[in-house]
Short mmCIF file of C-alpha atoms in Angstrom, two decimals:
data_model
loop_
_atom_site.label_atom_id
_atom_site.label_comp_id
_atom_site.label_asym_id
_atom_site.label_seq_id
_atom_site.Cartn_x
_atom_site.Cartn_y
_atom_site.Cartn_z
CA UNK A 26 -12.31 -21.57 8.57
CA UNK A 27 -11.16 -22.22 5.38
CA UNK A 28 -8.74 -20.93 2.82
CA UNK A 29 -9.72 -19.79 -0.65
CA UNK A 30 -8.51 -21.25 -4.07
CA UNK A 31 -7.94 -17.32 -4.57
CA UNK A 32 -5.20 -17.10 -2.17
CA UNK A 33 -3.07 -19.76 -3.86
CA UNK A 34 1.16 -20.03 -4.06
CA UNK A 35 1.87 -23.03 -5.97
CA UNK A 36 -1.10 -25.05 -6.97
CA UNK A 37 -3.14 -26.79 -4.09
CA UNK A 38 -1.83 -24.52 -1.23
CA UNK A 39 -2.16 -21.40 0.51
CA UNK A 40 0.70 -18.20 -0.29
CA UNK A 41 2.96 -18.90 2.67
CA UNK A 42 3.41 -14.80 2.89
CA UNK A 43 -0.67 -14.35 3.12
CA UNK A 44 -1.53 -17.39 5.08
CA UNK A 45 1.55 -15.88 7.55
CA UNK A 46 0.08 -12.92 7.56
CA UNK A 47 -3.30 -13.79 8.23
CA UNK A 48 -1.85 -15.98 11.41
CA UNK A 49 -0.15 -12.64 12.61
CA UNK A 50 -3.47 -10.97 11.94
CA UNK A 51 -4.97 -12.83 15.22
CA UNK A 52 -1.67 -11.54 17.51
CA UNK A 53 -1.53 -8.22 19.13
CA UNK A 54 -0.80 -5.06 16.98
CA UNK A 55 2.27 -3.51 16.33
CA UNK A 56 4.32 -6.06 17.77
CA UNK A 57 6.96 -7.85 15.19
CA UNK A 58 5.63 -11.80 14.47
CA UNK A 59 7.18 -14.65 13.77
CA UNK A 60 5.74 -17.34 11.36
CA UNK A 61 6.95 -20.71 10.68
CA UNK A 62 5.41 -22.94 8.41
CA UNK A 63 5.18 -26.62 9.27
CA UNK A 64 3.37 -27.66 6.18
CA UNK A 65 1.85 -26.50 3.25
CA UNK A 66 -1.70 -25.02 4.02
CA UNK A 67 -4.46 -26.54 2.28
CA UNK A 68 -7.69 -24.93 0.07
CA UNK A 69 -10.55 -25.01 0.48
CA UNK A 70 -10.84 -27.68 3.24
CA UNK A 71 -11.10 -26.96 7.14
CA UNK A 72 -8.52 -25.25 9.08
CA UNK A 73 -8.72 -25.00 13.03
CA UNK A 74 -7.07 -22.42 14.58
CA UNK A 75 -5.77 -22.01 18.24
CA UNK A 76 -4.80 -18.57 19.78
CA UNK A 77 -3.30 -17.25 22.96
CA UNK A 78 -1.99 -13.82 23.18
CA UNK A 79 1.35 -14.83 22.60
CA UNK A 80 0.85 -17.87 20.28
CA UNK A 81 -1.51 -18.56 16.65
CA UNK A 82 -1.16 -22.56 15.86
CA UNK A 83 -3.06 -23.55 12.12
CA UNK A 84 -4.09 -27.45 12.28
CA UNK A 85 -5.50 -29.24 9.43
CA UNK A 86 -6.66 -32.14 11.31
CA UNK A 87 -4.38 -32.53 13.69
CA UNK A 88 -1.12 -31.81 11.37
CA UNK A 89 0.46 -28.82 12.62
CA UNK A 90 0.69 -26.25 10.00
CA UNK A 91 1.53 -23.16 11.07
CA UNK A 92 3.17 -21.22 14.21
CA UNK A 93 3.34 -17.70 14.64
CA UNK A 94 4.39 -15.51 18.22
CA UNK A 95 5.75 -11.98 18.87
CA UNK A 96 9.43 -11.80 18.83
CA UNK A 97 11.74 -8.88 20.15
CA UNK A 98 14.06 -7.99 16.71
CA UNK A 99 12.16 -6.14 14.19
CA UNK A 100 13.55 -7.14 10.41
CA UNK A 101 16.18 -4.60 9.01
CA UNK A 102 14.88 -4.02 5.20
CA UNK A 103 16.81 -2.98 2.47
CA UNK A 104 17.51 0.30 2.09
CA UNK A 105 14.97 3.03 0.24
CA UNK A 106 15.48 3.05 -3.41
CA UNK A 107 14.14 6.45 -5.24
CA UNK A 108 11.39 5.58 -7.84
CA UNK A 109 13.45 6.75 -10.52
CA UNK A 110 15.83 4.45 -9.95
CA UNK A 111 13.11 1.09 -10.64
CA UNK A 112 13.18 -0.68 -13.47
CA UNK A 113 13.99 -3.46 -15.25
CA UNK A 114 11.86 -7.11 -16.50
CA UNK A 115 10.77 -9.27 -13.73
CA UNK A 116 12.39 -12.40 -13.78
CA UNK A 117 9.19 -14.55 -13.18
CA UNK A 118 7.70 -12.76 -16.37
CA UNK A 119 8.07 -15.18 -18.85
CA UNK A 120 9.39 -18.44 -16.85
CA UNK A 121 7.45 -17.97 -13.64
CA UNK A 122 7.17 -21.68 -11.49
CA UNK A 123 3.71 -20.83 -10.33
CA UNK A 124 2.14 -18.11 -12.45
CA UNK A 125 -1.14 -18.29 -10.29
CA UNK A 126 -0.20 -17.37 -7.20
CA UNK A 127 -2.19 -14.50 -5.56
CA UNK A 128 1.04 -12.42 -4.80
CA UNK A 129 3.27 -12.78 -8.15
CA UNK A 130 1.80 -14.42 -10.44
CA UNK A 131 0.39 -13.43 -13.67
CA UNK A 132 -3.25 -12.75 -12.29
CA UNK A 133 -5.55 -10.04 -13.60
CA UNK A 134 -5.25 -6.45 -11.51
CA UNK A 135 -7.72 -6.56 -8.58
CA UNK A 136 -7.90 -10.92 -8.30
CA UNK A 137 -4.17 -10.67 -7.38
CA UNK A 138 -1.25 -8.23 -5.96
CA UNK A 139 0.80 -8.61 -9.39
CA UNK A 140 3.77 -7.95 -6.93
CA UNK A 141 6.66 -8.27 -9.89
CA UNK A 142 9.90 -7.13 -8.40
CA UNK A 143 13.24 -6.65 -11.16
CA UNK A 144 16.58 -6.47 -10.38
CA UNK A 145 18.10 -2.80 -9.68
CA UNK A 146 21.59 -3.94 -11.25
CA UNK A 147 22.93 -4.15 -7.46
CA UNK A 148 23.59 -7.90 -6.29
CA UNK A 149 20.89 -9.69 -4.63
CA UNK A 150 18.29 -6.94 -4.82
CA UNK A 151 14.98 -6.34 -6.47
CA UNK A 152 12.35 -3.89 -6.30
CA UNK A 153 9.63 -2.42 -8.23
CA UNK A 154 6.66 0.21 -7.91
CA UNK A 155 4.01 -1.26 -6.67
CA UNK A 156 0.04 0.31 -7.47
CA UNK A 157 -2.22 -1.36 -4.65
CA UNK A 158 -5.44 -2.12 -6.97
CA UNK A 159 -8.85 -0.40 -5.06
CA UNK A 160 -10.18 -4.21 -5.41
CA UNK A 161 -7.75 -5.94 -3.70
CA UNK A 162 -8.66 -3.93 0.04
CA UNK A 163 -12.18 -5.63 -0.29
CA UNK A 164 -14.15 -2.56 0.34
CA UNK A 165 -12.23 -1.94 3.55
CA UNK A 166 -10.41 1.58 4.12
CA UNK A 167 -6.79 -0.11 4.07
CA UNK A 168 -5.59 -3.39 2.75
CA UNK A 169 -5.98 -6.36 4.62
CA UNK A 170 -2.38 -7.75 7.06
CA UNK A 171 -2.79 -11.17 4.84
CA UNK A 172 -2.06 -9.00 1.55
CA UNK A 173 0.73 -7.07 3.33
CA UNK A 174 2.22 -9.94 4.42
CA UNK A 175 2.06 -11.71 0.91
CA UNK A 176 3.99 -8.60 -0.21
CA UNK A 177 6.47 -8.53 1.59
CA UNK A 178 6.56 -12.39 1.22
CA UNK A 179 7.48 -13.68 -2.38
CA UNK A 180 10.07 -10.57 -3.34
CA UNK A 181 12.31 -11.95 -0.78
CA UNK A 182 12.15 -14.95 -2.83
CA UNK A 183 12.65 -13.28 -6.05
CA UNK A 184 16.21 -11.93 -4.95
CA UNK A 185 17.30 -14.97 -4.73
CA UNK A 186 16.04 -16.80 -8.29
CA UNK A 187 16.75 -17.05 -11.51
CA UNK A 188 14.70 -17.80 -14.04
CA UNK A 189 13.21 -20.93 -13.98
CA UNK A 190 14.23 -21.67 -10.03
CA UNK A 191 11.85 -21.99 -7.51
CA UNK A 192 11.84 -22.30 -3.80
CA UNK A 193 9.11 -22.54 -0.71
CA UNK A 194 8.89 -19.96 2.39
CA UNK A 195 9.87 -21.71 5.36
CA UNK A 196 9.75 -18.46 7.99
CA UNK A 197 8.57 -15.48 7.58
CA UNK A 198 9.16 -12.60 10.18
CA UNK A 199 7.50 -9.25 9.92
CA UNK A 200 6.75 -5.97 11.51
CA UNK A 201 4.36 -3.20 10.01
CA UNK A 202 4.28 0.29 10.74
CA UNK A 203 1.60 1.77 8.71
CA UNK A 204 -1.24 1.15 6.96
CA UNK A 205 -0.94 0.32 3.06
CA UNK A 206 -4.11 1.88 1.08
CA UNK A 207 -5.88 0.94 -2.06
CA UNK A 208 -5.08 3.18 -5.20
CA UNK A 209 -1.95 4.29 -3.92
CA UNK A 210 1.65 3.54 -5.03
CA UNK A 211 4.68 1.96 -3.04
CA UNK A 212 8.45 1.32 -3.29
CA UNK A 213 9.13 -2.64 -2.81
CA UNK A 214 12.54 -3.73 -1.98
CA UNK A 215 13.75 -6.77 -1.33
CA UNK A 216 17.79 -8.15 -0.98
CA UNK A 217 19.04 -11.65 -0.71
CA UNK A 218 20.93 -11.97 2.80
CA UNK A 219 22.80 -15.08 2.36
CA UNK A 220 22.22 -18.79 1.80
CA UNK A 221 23.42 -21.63 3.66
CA UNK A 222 22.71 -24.84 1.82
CA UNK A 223 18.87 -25.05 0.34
CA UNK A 224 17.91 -22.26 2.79
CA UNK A 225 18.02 -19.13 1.11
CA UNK A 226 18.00 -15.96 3.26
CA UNK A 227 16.70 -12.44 2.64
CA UNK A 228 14.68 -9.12 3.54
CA UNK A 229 12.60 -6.96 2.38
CA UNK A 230 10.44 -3.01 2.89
CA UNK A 231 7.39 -1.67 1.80
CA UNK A 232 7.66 2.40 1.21
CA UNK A 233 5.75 5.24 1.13
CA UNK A 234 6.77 7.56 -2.08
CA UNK A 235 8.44 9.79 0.47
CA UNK A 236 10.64 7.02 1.58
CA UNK A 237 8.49 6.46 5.34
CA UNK A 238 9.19 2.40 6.05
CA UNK A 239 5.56 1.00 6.40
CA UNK A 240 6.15 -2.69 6.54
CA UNK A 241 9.52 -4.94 6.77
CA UNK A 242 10.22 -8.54 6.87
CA UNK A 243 13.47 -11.37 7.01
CA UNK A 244 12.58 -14.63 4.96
CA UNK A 245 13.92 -18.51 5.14
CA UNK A 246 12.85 -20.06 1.55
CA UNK A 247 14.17 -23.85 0.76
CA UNK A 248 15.14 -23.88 -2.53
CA UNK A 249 13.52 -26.98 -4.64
CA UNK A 250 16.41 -26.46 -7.54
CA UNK A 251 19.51 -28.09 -5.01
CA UNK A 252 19.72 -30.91 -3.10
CA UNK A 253 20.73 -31.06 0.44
CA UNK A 254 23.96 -31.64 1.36
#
């Protein structure tokens, strides 16, 4: 198979959140997956996949690039946070450090998930309302796991930066509970949940309106702004 440019986190590779999600995708159903990425996925070129039941392997060649298997511990999001209650400017929105990426960058409705979290004025967390654009479910009934993943991807990375920072997913562990539809609106949260060195750690929930949890995930970026030590 292969990956398109469309799908894109920083320039030249795949969104770690969607290409994790679309991994999970080939693993049972409502089971809680664990993705770690190996190496950055490439576009546009060939990618082999293997699958078991209990294991999805990504190869480029033979260069491992991503794992994924069920795990037993679902993530524990943040906390609902009552629509009235969103706000604020994105932080990405005017010193973003890859404005076309399919999940937060700066991409026209419909060609990307324009998933741009602000802080809540509580440490560490983010969250926005987020409309799901009728394009972006590719004339199926609900959108695809690879988009839910992405969204519950890059806000957990958000929490965590400031403007101008950047960082890379390194894990991403989810579990979804309910379908996400196009045209419809959901509460994103995400919260930063410690750092230890260049790994930064953090969650984050997709909610229905009502407050129902419909998708939640635990994150492990790298931080490119600090050096290990």
């Amino acid at each position: 198979m292969k990956i398109s440019e469309r799908f894109r986190g920083p320039d030249g590779m795949a969104n770690g959140g969607w290409v994790s999600g679309l991994a999970a995708s080939y693993l049972p159903p409502g089971r809680t997956v664990e993705v770690t990425l190996r190496a950055p996925t490439p576009l546009d070129a060939d990618v082999r996949i293997e699958k078991t039941p209990s294991l999805v392997r990504l190869f480029d060649g033979d260069a491992l690039l991503v794992e994924a298997r069920p795990v037993p511990d679902a993530p524990v999001p943040p906390p609902f946070l009552e629509p009235e209650r969103i706000g604020g400017v994105f932080v990405g929105e005017t010193a973003h450090p890859f404005p076309g990426c399919f999940v937060c960058g700066h991409r026209e409705p419909g060609d990307g998930l324009r998933v741009h979290p602000a802080p809540t004025g509580r440490p560490g967390e983010v969250a926005m309302l987020w409309h799901v654009h009728p394009a972006l479910a590719d004339w199926s009934a609900t959108l695809p796991l690879s988009h839910v993943w992405g969204a519950l991807d890059c806000p957990t990375g958000w929490a965590h930066l400031t403007s101008g920072g950047a960082a890379l997913l390194g894990r991403l562990t989810g579990r979804v509970y309910g379908s996400i539809f196009p045209d419809a609106t959901y509460v994103i949260v995400a919260r930063t949940e410690g750092r230890e060195r260049r790994k930064l750690y953090a969650s984050a929930g997709i909610y229905e309106l009502s407050g129902r949890l419909l998708a939640a995930s635990r994150a492990t970026w790298i931080d490119l702004d600090r050096e290990a030590g």
